[in-house]
XYZ file of C-alpha atoms in Angstrom:
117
model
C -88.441 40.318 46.988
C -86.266 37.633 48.666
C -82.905 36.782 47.505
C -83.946 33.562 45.694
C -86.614 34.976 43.427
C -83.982 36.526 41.789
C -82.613 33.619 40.503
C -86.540 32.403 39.784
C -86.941 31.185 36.081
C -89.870 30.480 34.414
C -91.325 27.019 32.498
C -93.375 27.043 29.661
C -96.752 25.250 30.524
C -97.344 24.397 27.163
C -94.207 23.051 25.506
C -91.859 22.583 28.577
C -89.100 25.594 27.655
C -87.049 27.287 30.458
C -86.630 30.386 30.332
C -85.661 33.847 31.781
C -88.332 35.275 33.937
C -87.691 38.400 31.811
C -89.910 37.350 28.930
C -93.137 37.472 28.649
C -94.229 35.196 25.945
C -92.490 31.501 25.313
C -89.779 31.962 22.901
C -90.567 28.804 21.418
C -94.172 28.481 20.947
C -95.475 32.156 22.236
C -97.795 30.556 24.997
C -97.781 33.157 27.888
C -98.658 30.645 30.887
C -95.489 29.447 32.984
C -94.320 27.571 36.272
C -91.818 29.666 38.216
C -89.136 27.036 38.691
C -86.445 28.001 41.528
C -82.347 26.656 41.825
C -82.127 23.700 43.962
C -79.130 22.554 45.816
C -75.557 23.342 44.276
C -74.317 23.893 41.093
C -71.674 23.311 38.326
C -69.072 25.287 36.834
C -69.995 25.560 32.897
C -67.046 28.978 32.181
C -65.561 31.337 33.657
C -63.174 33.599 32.850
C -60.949 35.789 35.163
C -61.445 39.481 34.507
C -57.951 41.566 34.853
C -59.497 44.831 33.764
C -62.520 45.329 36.073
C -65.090 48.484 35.597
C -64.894 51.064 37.983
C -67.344 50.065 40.747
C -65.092 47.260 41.433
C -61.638 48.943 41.802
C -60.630 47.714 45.150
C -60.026 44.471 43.199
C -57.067 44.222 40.898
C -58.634 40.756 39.381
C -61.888 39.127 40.015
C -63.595 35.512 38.681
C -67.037 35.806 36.314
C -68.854 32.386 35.767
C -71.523 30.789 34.621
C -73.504 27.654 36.177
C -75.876 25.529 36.034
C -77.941 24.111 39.011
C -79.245 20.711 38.493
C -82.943 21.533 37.529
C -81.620 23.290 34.462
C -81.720 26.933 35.778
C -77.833 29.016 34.594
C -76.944 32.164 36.327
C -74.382 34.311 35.956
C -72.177 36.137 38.874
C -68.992 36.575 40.527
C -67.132 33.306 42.091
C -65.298 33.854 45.277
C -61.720 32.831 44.508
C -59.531 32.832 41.034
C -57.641 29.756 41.958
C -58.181 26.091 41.903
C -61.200 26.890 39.205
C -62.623 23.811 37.252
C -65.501 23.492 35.267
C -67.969 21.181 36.036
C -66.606 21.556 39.751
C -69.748 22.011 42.234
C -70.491 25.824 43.141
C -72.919 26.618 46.153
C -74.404 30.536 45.654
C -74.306 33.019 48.768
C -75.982 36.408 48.502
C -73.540 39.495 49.545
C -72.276 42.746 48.730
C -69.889 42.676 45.824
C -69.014 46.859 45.616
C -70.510 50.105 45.650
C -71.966 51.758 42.780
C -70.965 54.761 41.534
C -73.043 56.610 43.274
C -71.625 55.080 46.309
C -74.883 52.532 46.678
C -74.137 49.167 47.760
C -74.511 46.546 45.557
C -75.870 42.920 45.943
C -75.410 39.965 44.312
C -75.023 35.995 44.308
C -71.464 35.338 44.330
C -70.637 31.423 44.068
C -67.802 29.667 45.961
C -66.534 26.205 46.192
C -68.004 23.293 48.307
């Protein structure tokens, strides 16, 4: 699976919902036959929030940033953003994929992280 599937969602061919790619079924009108719609280009800040009190997988960081955007075709993903400063929302966001900590099992762990243009 590449990187940018991940971030795939899917559109309802019969009423026009996006969704998660998680569901099966149209939460609005139950039809089971979608488009897979992918990000395009940058996105926006909608929140964040800055977490003081990370879990344990992430405790080489005293402080990290958790937001949520929105590219321009509608699709809203969740993930880390690379700095805690300067943060605005509705400022533009471009998504990188990298390692953000090890598990605790020691596995590394991937994930879109989101920084400033």
């Amino acid at each position: 699976m590449s990187h940018k599937e991940e971030l795939d969602w899917r559109k309802c061919s019969a009423c026009g919902l996006l969704q998660h790619k998680s569901h099966l079924r149209c939460l609005r009108c139950k039809h089971n036959r979608f488009n897979i719609i992918s990000p395009t280009g940058t996105c926006k800040l909608v929140t964040y929030t800055i977490l003081k009190a990370p879990p344990a997988e992430f405790r080489d960081k005293s402080s990290y940033a958790l937001g949520i955007v929105e590219f321009s075709n509608g699709i809203k993903a969740i993930g880390q953003i690379s700095t805690e400063t300067n943060l605005v929302t509705g400022m533009e966001l471009k998504p990188f994929y990298t390692k953000i900590c090890n598990n605790l099992d020691g596995k590394e762990v991937y994930a879109y992280v989101f920084q400033p243009n």
